[in-house]
PDB file of C-alpha atoms and ligand atoms in Angstrom:
ATOM      1  CA  MET A   1       0.000   0.000   0.000  1.00 97.00           C
ATOM      2  CA  ILE A   2       1.293   3.463  -0.956  1.00 98.00           C
ATOM      3  CA  GLY A   3       0.026   6.408   1.106  1.00 98.00           C
ATOM      4  CA  ILE A   4      -0.245   9.729  -0.751  1.00 99.00           C
ATOM      5  CA  ILE A   5      -1.100  12.964   1.065  1.00 99.00           C
ATOM      6  CA  GLY A   6      -1.925  16.353  -0.439  1.00 98.00           C
ATOM      7  CA  ALA A   7      -2.959  19.352   1.622  1.00 98.00           C
ATOM      8  CA  MET A   8      -5.586  20.444  -0.885  1.00 98.00           C
ATOM      9  CA  ASP A   9      -7.911  18.690  -3.281  1.00 98.00           C
ATOM     10  CA  LEU A  10      -6.171  20.265  -6.279  1.00 98.00           C
ATOM     11  CA  GLU A  11      -2.965  18.465  -5.309  1.00 98.00           C
ATOM     12  CA  ILE A  12      -4.422  14.956  -5.570  1.00 98.00           C
ATOM     13  CA  VAL A  13      -7.453  15.332  -7.846  1.00 98.00           C
ATOM     14  CA  ARG A  14      -5.537  14.344 -10.994  1.00 98.00           C
ATOM     15  CA  LEU A  15      -4.315  11.126  -9.362  1.00 98.00           C
ATOM     16  CA  LYS A  16      -7.792  10.423  -8.044  1.00 98.00           C
ATOM     17  CA  GLU A  17      -9.151  10.649 -11.583  1.00 98.00           C
ATOM     18  CA  GLN A  18      -6.738   7.903 -12.614  1.00 97.00           C
ATOM     19  CA  MET A  19      -7.533   5.651  -9.664  1.00 98.00           C
ATOM     20  CA  THR A  20      -9.692   2.575 -10.189  1.00 98.00           C
ATOM     21  CA  ASP A  21     -11.632   0.349  -7.738  1.00 98.00           C
ATOM     22  CA  LYS A  22     -12.183   3.401  -5.540  1.00 98.00           C
ATOM     23  CA  LYS A  23     -13.436   3.097  -1.985  1.00 98.00           C
ATOM     24  CA  GLU A  24     -14.050   6.314  -0.060  1.00 98.00           C
ATOM     25  CA  GLU A  25     -13.708   6.586   3.697  1.00 97.00           C
ATOM     26  CA  GLN A  26     -13.967   9.432   6.187  1.00 97.00           C
ATOM     27  CA  LEU A  27     -11.850   9.029   9.328  1.00 97.00           C
ATOM     28  CA  SER A  28     -10.809  11.638  11.920  1.00 96.00           C
ATOM     29  CA  GLY A  29     -12.394  14.205   9.625  1.00 96.00           C
ATOM     30  CA  VAL A  30     -10.040  13.242   6.769  1.00 98.00           C
ATOM     31  CA  HIS A  31     -11.310  12.056   3.410  1.00 97.00           C
ATOM     32  CA  PHE A  32      -9.411   8.950   2.215  1.00 98.00           C
ATOM     33  CA  THR A  33      -9.766   7.310  -1.194  1.00 98.00           C
ATOM     34  CA  LYS A  34      -8.386   3.796  -1.471  1.00 98.00           C
ATOM     35  CA  GLY A  35      -7.960   1.946  -4.766  1.00 98.00           C
ATOM     36  CA  LYS A  36      -5.554   1.005  -7.545  1.00 98.00           C
ATOM     37  CA  LEU A  37      -3.200   3.522  -9.121  1.00 97.00           C
ATOM     38  CA  PHE A  38      -1.444   2.150 -12.193  1.00 96.00           C
ATOM     39  CA  GLY A  39      -1.968  -1.365 -10.843  1.00 95.00           C
ATOM     40  CA  LYS A  40      -0.697  -0.610  -7.340  1.00 97.00           C
ATOM     41  CA  ASP A  41      -2.630  -0.459  -4.073  1.00 98.00           C
ATOM     42  CA  ALA A  42      -2.751   3.150  -2.933  1.00 98.00           C
ATOM     43  CA  VAL A  43      -4.637   5.459  -0.632  1.00 98.00           C
ATOM     44  CA  LEU A  44      -5.061   9.182  -1.338  1.00 98.00           C
ATOM     45  CA  ALA A  45      -5.776  11.696   1.409  1.00 98.00           C
ATOM     46  CA  VAL A  46      -6.478  15.428   1.525  1.00 98.00           C
ATOM     47  CA  CYS A  47      -5.113  16.535   4.882  1.00 98.00           C
ATOM     48  CA  GLY A  48      -6.000  20.246   4.940  1.00 98.00           C
ATOM     49  CA  ILE A  49      -3.728  23.220   5.517  1.00 98.00           C
ATOM     50  CA  GLY A  50      -0.974  23.349   8.119  1.00 98.00           C
ATOM     51  CA  LYS A  51       1.064  21.056  10.333  1.00 98.00           C
ATOM     52  CA  THR A  52      -1.657  19.994  12.766  1.00 98.00           C
ATOM     53  CA  PHE A  53      -4.005  18.663  10.090  1.00 98.00           C
ATOM     54  CA  ALA A  54      -1.032  17.136   8.265  1.00 99.00           C
ATOM     55  CA  ALA A  55       0.138  15.200  11.348  1.00 98.00           C
ATOM     56  CA  LEU A  56      -3.387  14.076  12.167  1.00 98.00           C
ATOM     57  CA  CYS A  57      -3.822  12.772   8.628  1.00 98.00           C
ATOM     58  CA  ALA A  58      -0.443  11.019   8.452  1.00 99.00           C
ATOM     59  CA  GLN A  59      -0.965   9.205  11.749  1.00 98.00           C
ATOM     60  CA  THR A  60      -4.515   8.170  10.869  1.00 98.00           C
ATOM     61  CA  LEU A  61      -3.376   6.949   7.445  1.00 98.00           C
ATOM     62  CA  ILE A  62      -0.589   4.874   8.989  1.00 98.00           C
ATOM     63  CA  LEU A  63      -2.805   3.271  11.646  1.00 98.00           C
ATOM     64  CA  ARG A  64      -5.694   2.550   9.271  1.00 98.00           C
ATOM     65  CA  TYR A  65      -3.870   1.488   6.089  1.00 98.00           C
ATOM     66  CA  ASN A  66      -0.344   0.527   7.243  1.00 98.00           C
ATOM     67  CA  PRO A  67       1.336   1.825   4.040  1.00 98.00           C
ATOM     68  CA  GLU A  68       4.872   0.715   3.112  1.00 98.00           C
ATOM     69  CA  ILE A  69       5.697   4.275   2.038  1.00 98.00           C
ATOM     70  CA  VAL A  70       4.151   7.728   2.454  1.00 99.00           C
ATOM     71  CA  ILE A  71       4.483  10.495  -0.150  1.00 99.00           C
ATOM     72  CA  ASN A  72       3.542  14.136   0.379  1.00 99.00           C
ATOM     73  CA  VAL A  73       2.757  15.758  -2.964  1.00 98.00           C
ATOM     74  CA  GLY A  74       1.769  19.309  -3.817  1.00 98.00           C
ATOM     75  CA  VAL A  75       2.849  22.918  -4.264  1.00 98.00           C
ATOM     76  CA  ALA A  76       5.348  25.194  -2.482  1.00 98.00           C
ATOM     77  CA  GLY A  77       7.059  28.580  -2.499  1.00 98.00           C
ATOM     78  CA  THR A  78      10.633  28.766  -3.780  1.00 98.00           C
ATOM     79  CA  LEU A  79      13.514  29.781  -1.515  1.00 98.00           C
ATOM     80  CA  CYS A  80      16.277  29.610  -4.111  1.00 95.00           C
ATOM     81  CA  ASP A  81      17.153  31.106  -7.485  1.00 96.00           C
ATOM     82  CA  ARG A  82      17.454  27.695  -9.092  1.00 98.00           C
ATOM     83  CA  LEU A  83      13.756  26.922  -8.568  1.00 98.00           C
ATOM     84  CA  SER A  84      11.129  28.807 -10.589  1.00 98.00           C
ATOM     85  CA  ILE A  85       7.390  28.414 -11.103  1.00 97.00           C
ATOM     86  CA  GLY A  86       6.538  24.870 -12.180  1.00 98.00           C
ATOM     87  CA  ASP A  87       9.930  23.401 -11.204  1.00 98.00           C
ATOM     88  CA  MET A  88      10.098  20.528  -8.714  1.00 98.00           C
ATOM     89  CA  ALA A  89      11.558  20.605  -5.205  1.00 99.00           C
ATOM     90  CA  ILE A  90      12.400  17.090  -4.021  1.00 99.00           C
ATOM     91  CA  GLY A  91      13.049  16.695  -0.303  1.00 99.00           C
ATOM     92  CA  THR A  92      16.293  15.312   1.101  1.00 99.00           C
ATOM     93  CA  ALA A  93      15.144  16.290   4.616  1.00 99.00           C
ATOM     94  CA  ALA A  94      12.358  18.330   6.228  1.00 99.00           C
ATOM     95  CA  VAL A  95      12.621  21.094   8.830  1.00 99.00           C
ATOM     96  CA  CYS A  96      10.076  22.994  10.885  1.00 99.00           C
ATOM     97  CA  HIS A  97      10.936  26.696  10.531  1.00 98.00           C
ATOM     98  CA  ASP A  98       8.536  27.850  13.263  1.00 98.00           C
ATOM     99  CA  MET A  99       9.759  25.447  15.951  1.00 98.00           C
ATOM    100  CA  ASP A 100      12.020  27.500  18.222  1.00 98.00           C
ATOM    101  CA  THR A 101      13.256  26.679  21.747  1.00 98.00           C
ATOM    102  CA  SER A 102      16.485  28.621  21.202  1.00 98.00           C
ATOM    103  CA  PRO A 103      16.103  30.756  24.389  1.00 98.00           C
ATOM    104  CA  LEU A 104      16.873  27.501  26.222  1.00 98.00           C
ATOM    105  CA  GLY A 105      20.100  27.006  24.279  1.00 98.00           C
ATOM    106  CA  ASP A 106      18.680  24.696  21.597  1.00 98.00           C
ATOM    107  CA  PRO A 107      19.350  25.196  17.900  1.00 98.00           C
ATOM    108  CA  VAL A 108      16.479  26.899  16.065  1.00 98.00           C
ATOM    109  CA  GLY A 109      14.180  24.241  14.617  1.00 98.00           C
ATOM    110  CA  LEU A 110      15.216  21.504  17.053  1.00 98.00           C
ATOM    111  CA  ILE A 111      12.573  18.802  17.408  1.00 98.00           C
ATOM    112  CA  SER A 112      12.942  18.066  21.117  1.00 98.00           C
ATOM    113  CA  GLY A 113      12.429  14.394  21.890  1.00 98.00           C
ATOM    114  CA  LEU A 114      13.909  13.367  18.565  1.00 98.00           C
ATOM    115  CA  ASP A 115      16.842  15.741  19.127  1.00 98.00           C
ATOM    116  CA  MET A 116      17.214  16.609  15.479  1.00 98.00           C
ATOM    117  CA  VAL A 117      16.510  19.631  13.294  1.00 99.00           C
ATOM    118  CA  GLU A 118      16.375  17.836   9.961  1.00 98.00           C
ATOM    119  CA  ILE A 119      14.026  14.892   9.602  1.00 98.00           C
ATOM    120  CA  PRO A 120      15.613  12.670   6.961  1.00 98.00           C
ATOM    121  CA  LEU A 121      13.575  11.644   3.926  1.00 98.00           C
ATOM    122  CA  ASN A 122      13.906   8.425   1.958  1.00 98.00           C
ATOM    123  CA  ALA A 123      16.912   8.631  -0.401  1.00 98.00           C
ATOM    124  CA  GLN A 124      15.805   5.853  -2.743  1.00 98.00           C
ATOM    125  CA  MET A 125      12.464   7.499  -3.492  1.00 98.00           C
ATOM    126  CA  ARG A 126      14.222  10.848  -3.932  1.00 98.00           C
ATOM    127  CA  GLU A 127      16.551   9.392  -6.554  1.00 98.00           C
ATOM    128  CA  THR A 128      13.641   7.817  -8.410  1.00 98.00           C
ATOM    129  CA  PHE A 129      11.753  11.138  -8.343  1.00 98.00           C
ATOM    130  CA  GLU A 130      14.831  12.836  -9.793  1.00 98.00           C
ATOM    131  CA  GLU A 131      14.832  10.346 -12.681  1.00 98.00           C
ATOM    132  CA  CYS A 132      11.092  10.883 -13.171  1.00 98.00           C
ATOM    133  CA  CYS A 133      11.593  14.669 -13.405  1.00 98.00           C
ATOM    134  CA  GLU A 134      14.317  14.161 -16.002  1.00 98.00           C
ATOM    135  CA  GLU A 135      12.071  11.874 -18.040  1.00 97.00           C
ATOM    136  CA  GLU A 136       9.209  14.404 -17.814  1.00 97.00           C
ATOM    137  CA  GLY A 137      11.543  17.263 -18.798  1.00 98.00           C
ATOM    138  CA  ILE A 138      10.755  19.149 -15.591  1.00 98.00           C
ATOM    139  CA  HIS A 139      13.609  21.005 -13.896  1.00 98.00           C
ATOM    140  CA  TYR A 140      14.216  19.922 -10.291  1.00 98.00           C
ATOM    141  CA  VAL A 141      16.381  20.675  -7.275  1.00 98.00           C
ATOM    142  CA  SER A 142      16.775  18.282  -4.341  1.00 98.00           C
ATOM    143  CA  GLY A 143      17.275  19.722  -0.874  1.00 98.00           C
ATOM    144  CA  VAL A 144      15.774  20.646   2.464  1.00 99.00           C
ATOM    145  CA  ILE A 145      12.057  21.499   2.532  1.00 98.00           C
ATOM    146  CA  ALA A 146      10.944  23.928   5.274  1.00 99.00           C
ATOM    147  CA  SER A 147       7.431  23.766   6.744  1.00 99.00           C
ATOM    148  CA  GLY A 148       5.615  26.122   9.084  1.00 98.00           C
ATOM    149  CA  ASP A 149       2.146  27.448   9.793  1.00 98.00           C
ATOM    150  CA  GLN A 150       2.648  30.546   7.657  1.00 98.00           C
ATOM    151  CA  PHE A 151       2.234  31.403   4.005  1.00 97.00           C
ATOM    152  CA  ILE A 152       5.663  32.904   3.325  1.00 98.00           C
ATOM    153  CA  ASP A 153       5.377  36.065   1.241  1.00 96.00           C
ATOM    154  CA  ASP A 154       8.053  38.334   2.639  1.00 95.00           C
ATOM    155  CA  GLY A 155      11.630  38.741   1.423  1.00 96.00           C
ATOM    156  CA  SER A 156      13.321  38.914   4.814  1.00 97.00           C
ATOM    157  CA  LYS A 157      11.431  35.905   6.195  1.00 98.00           C
ATOM    158  CA  LYS A 158      12.212  33.968   3.042  1.00 98.00           C
ATOM    159  CA  GLN A 159      15.893  34.783   3.370  1.00 98.00           C
ATOM    160  CA  TRP A 160      15.913  33.882   7.070  1.00 98.00           C
ATOM    161  CA  ILE A 161      14.440  30.428   6.387  1.00 98.00           C
ATOM    162  CA  ARG A 162      16.837  29.823   3.511  1.00 98.00           C
ATOM    163  CA  ASP A 163      19.898  30.949   5.479  1.00 98.00           C
ATOM    164  CA  THR A 164      18.952  29.271   8.776  1.00 98.00           C
ATOM    165  CA  PHE A 165      18.065  25.871   7.336  1.00 98.00           C
ATOM    166  CA  CYS A 166      19.726  25.833   3.874  1.00 98.00           C
ATOM    167  CA  ALA A 167      16.223  25.134   2.592  1.00 98.00           C
ATOM    168  CA  ILE A 168      15.129  25.248  -1.049  1.00 98.00           C
ATOM    169  CA  ALA A 169      11.329  25.476  -0.723  1.00 98.00           C
ATOM    170  CA  CYS A 170       8.710  26.418   1.853  1.00 98.00           C
ATOM    171  CA  GLU A 171       5.287  24.967   2.496  1.00 98.00           C
ATOM    172  CA  MET A 172       3.018  24.143   5.422  1.00 98.00           C
ATOM    173  CA  GLU A 173       2.690  20.357   5.844  1.00 99.00           C
ATOM    174  CA  GLY A 174       5.691  18.304   4.691  1.00 99.00           C
ATOM    175  CA  GLN A 175       7.734  18.346   7.896  1.00 99.00           C
ATOM    176  CA  ALA A 176       4.762  17.281  10.032  1.00 99.00           C
ATOM    177  CA  ILE A 177       4.140  14.299   7.747  1.00 99.00           C
ATOM    178  CA  ALA A 178       7.859  13.467   7.770  1.00 99.00           C
ATOM    179  CA  GLN A 179       7.997  13.655  11.572  1.00 99.00           C
ATOM    180  CA  VAL A 180       5.002  11.336  11.980  1.00 99.00           C
ATOM    181  CA  CYS A 181       6.533   8.891   9.479  1.00 99.00           C
ATOM    182  CA  TYR A 182       9.899   9.019  11.238  1.00 98.00           C
ATOM    183  CA  VAL A 183       8.333   8.144  14.589  1.00 98.00           C
ATOM    184  CA  ASN A 184       6.358   5.319  12.935  1.00 98.00           C
ATOM    185  CA  ARG A 185       9.419   4.133  10.953  1.00 98.00           C
ATOM    186  CA  LYS A 186       7.718   4.631   7.597  1.00 98.00           C
ATOM    187  CA  PRO A 187       9.783   5.754   4.595  1.00 98.00           C
ATOM    188  CA  CYS A 188       8.606   9.216   3.559  1.00 99.00           C
ATOM    189  CA  ALA A 189       9.128  11.457   0.528  1.00 99.00           C
ATOM    190  CA  ILE A 190       8.184  15.080  -0.204  1.00 99.00           C
ATOM    191  CA  LEU A 191       7.539  16.149  -3.792  1.00 98.00           C
ATOM    192  CA  ARG A 192       6.510  19.767  -4.342  1.00 98.00           C
ATOM    193  CA  SER A 193       6.204  21.909  -7.431  1.00 98.00           C
ATOM    194  CA  ILE A 194       6.802  25.652  -7.185  1.00 98.00           C
ATOM    195  CA  SER A 195       3.635  27.777  -7.238  1.00 98.00           C
ATOM    196  CA  ASP A 196       5.106  31.146  -6.123  1.00 97.00           C
ATOM    197  CA  SER A 197       8.239  33.096  -5.252  1.00 97.00           C
ATOM    198  CA  ALA A 198       7.389  33.446  -1.515  1.00 97.00           C
ATOM    199  CA  ASN A 199       8.252  37.132  -1.778  1.00 95.00           C
ATOM    200  CA  GLY A 200       5.438  39.632  -2.174  1.00 91.00           C
ATOM    201  CA  THR A 201       3.826  37.776  -5.020  1.00 80.00           C
ATOM    202  CA  ALA A 202       0.920  35.935  -3.430  1.00 85.00           C
ATOM    203  CA  ALA A 203      -0.911  36.587  -6.694  1.00 88.00           C
ATOM    204  CA  ASP A 204       1.536  34.136  -8.322  1.00 92.00           C
ATOM    205  CA  TYR A 205       0.191  31.439  -6.073  1.00 96.00           C
ATOM    206  CA  MET A 206      -3.385  32.051  -7.201  1.00 95.00           C
ATOM    207  CA  GLN A 207      -2.280  32.017 -10.821  1.00 95.00           C
ATOM    208  CA  PHE A 208       0.133  29.087 -10.793  1.00 98.00           C
ATOM    209  CA  LYS A 209      -1.072  26.646  -8.121  1.00 98.00           C
ATOM    210  CA  GLU A 210      -2.940  24.555 -10.720  1.00 98.00           C
ATOM    211  CA  LEU A 211       0.079  24.390 -13.038  1.00 98.00           C
ATOM    212  CA  ALA A 212       2.324  23.421 -10.118  1.00 98.00           C
ATOM    213  CA  ALA A 213      -0.152  20.798  -8.884  1.00 98.00           C
ATOM    214  CA  GLU A 214      -0.318  19.359 -12.403  1.00 98.00           C
ATOM    215  CA  HIS A 215       3.476  19.056 -12.554  1.00 98.00           C
ATOM    216  CA  SER A 216       3.789  17.326  -9.186  1.00 98.00           C
ATOM    217  CA  SER A 217       0.947  14.926 -10.076  1.00 98.00           C
ATOM    218  CA  ARG A 218       2.600  14.131 -13.401  1.00 98.00           C
ATOM    219  CA  VAL A 219       5.957  13.313 -11.783  1.00 98.00           C
ATOM    220  CA  LEU A 220       4.253  11.186  -9.123  1.00 98.00           C
ATOM    221  CA  ALA A 221       2.217   9.327 -11.760  1.00 98.00           C
ATOM    222  CA  ARG A 222       5.424   8.446 -13.578  1.00 98.00           C
ATOM    223  CA  PHE A 223       6.955   7.260 -10.308  1.00 98.00           C
ATOM    224  CA  LEU A 224       3.959   5.028  -9.593  1.00 97.00           C
ATOM    225  CA  LYS A 225       4.144   3.503 -13.049  1.00 96.00           C
ATOM    226  CA  ILE A 226       7.767   2.342 -12.642  1.00 88.00           C
ATOM    227  CA  GLU A 227       8.204   1.764  -8.916  1.00 59.00           C
TER     228      GLU A 227
HETATM  229  N1  SAH B   1      -6.950  29.266   2.659  1.00 80.12           N
HETATM  230  C1  SAH B   1      -6.082  28.707   1.615  1.00 80.12           C
HETATM  231  C2  SAH B   1      -4.712  28.470   2.191  1.00 80.12           C
HETATM  232  C3  SAH B   1      -3.676  27.945   1.226  1.00 80.12           C
HETATM  233  S1  SAH B   1      -2.119  27.933   2.029  1.00 80.12           S
HETATM  234  C4  SAH B   1      -6.709  27.423   1.097  1.00 80.12           C
HETATM  235  O1  SAH B   1      -7.347  26.711   1.881  1.00 80.12           O
HETATM  236  O2  SAH B   1      -6.560  27.113  -0.095  1.00 80.12           O
HETATM  237  C5  SAH B   1      -1.026  27.497   0.749  1.00 80.12           C
HETATM  238  C6  SAH B   1      -0.789  26.021   0.503  1.00 80.12           C
HETATM  239  O3  SAH B   1       0.190  25.887  -0.511  1.00 80.12           O
HETATM  240  C7  SAH B   1      -0.258  25.242   1.698  1.00 80.12           C
HETATM  241  O4  SAH B   1      -0.780  23.937   1.682  1.00 80.12           O
HETATM  242  C8  SAH B   1       1.268  25.236   1.508  1.00 80.12           C
HETATM  243  O5  SAH B   1       1.834  23.982   1.791  1.00 80.12           O
HETATM  244  C9  SAH B   1       1.490  25.582   0.034  1.00 80.12           C
HETATM  245  N2  SAH B   1       2.307  26.794  -0.236  1.00 80.12           N
HETATM  246  C10 SAH B   1       2.481  27.285  -1.487  1.00 80.12           C
HETATM  247  N3  SAH B   1       3.245  28.392  -1.455  1.00 80.12           N
HETATM  248  C11 SAH B   1       3.566  28.629  -0.162  1.00 80.12           C
HETATM  249  C12 SAH B   1       4.307  29.660   0.495  1.00 80.12           C
HETATM  250  N4  SAH B   1       4.848  30.677  -0.168  1.00 80.12           N
HETATM  251  N5  SAH B   1       4.416  29.593   1.860  1.00 80.12           N
HETATM  252  C13 SAH B   1       3.848  28.599   2.537  1.00 80.12           C
HETATM  253  N6  SAH B   1       3.122  27.605   1.960  1.00 80.12           N
HETATM  254  C14 SAH B   1       2.959  27.608   0.621  1.00 80.12           C
END
């Protein structure tokens, strides 16, 4: 079973259209669709916006469906010059940019209890996603993905996240999903396409979120066909 989580309907709707033998289920307020995607058993979930909903969804998905792998797919803001609208950011690790116990002497972003800042993501899936991007002719960069409960749209905040965590893209769910998977020992991947520049151009997001969601769905579909 492959678990696939998008924050918003638009991030998984294209995959859902291609799913057969669909069975819908509502659990913990999350809508799950189980079925076959390109011949493989898969479950799609729309978790909602932000880290709390994302964690709730990931844990419920793991307990209910016991997937072998979990993939977070969707859109993100860019933090680096090498990633433009429609390009893919593939996660090597995930950080939480709004976790901060530094007044106590901890590094910014430390996940107390796990005692790490970067939650590692599955390297094998990352490499396969990189190959899929190449085959689809979509430019990609692999690196750290930063999550937090904020839509980043400010140059100084963007720069702070990039400089503090060496992160390439920002979004609002990936790290929470990665943290839940890490605790549950489930391999996790984050695949995000760039919808906006995270710098005073929120209008970009409204204009390009569909294009970005289409790109990330296309790369994931290719992955599912070969994996
Ligand atoms: N009320 C809106 C909120 C969307 S938030 C709604 O329900 O549609 C934006 C979503 O896109 C989040 O899921 C986040 O993961 C991603 N995202 C895209 N660009 C982002 C940015 N610049 N900063 C943070 N998250 C971003």
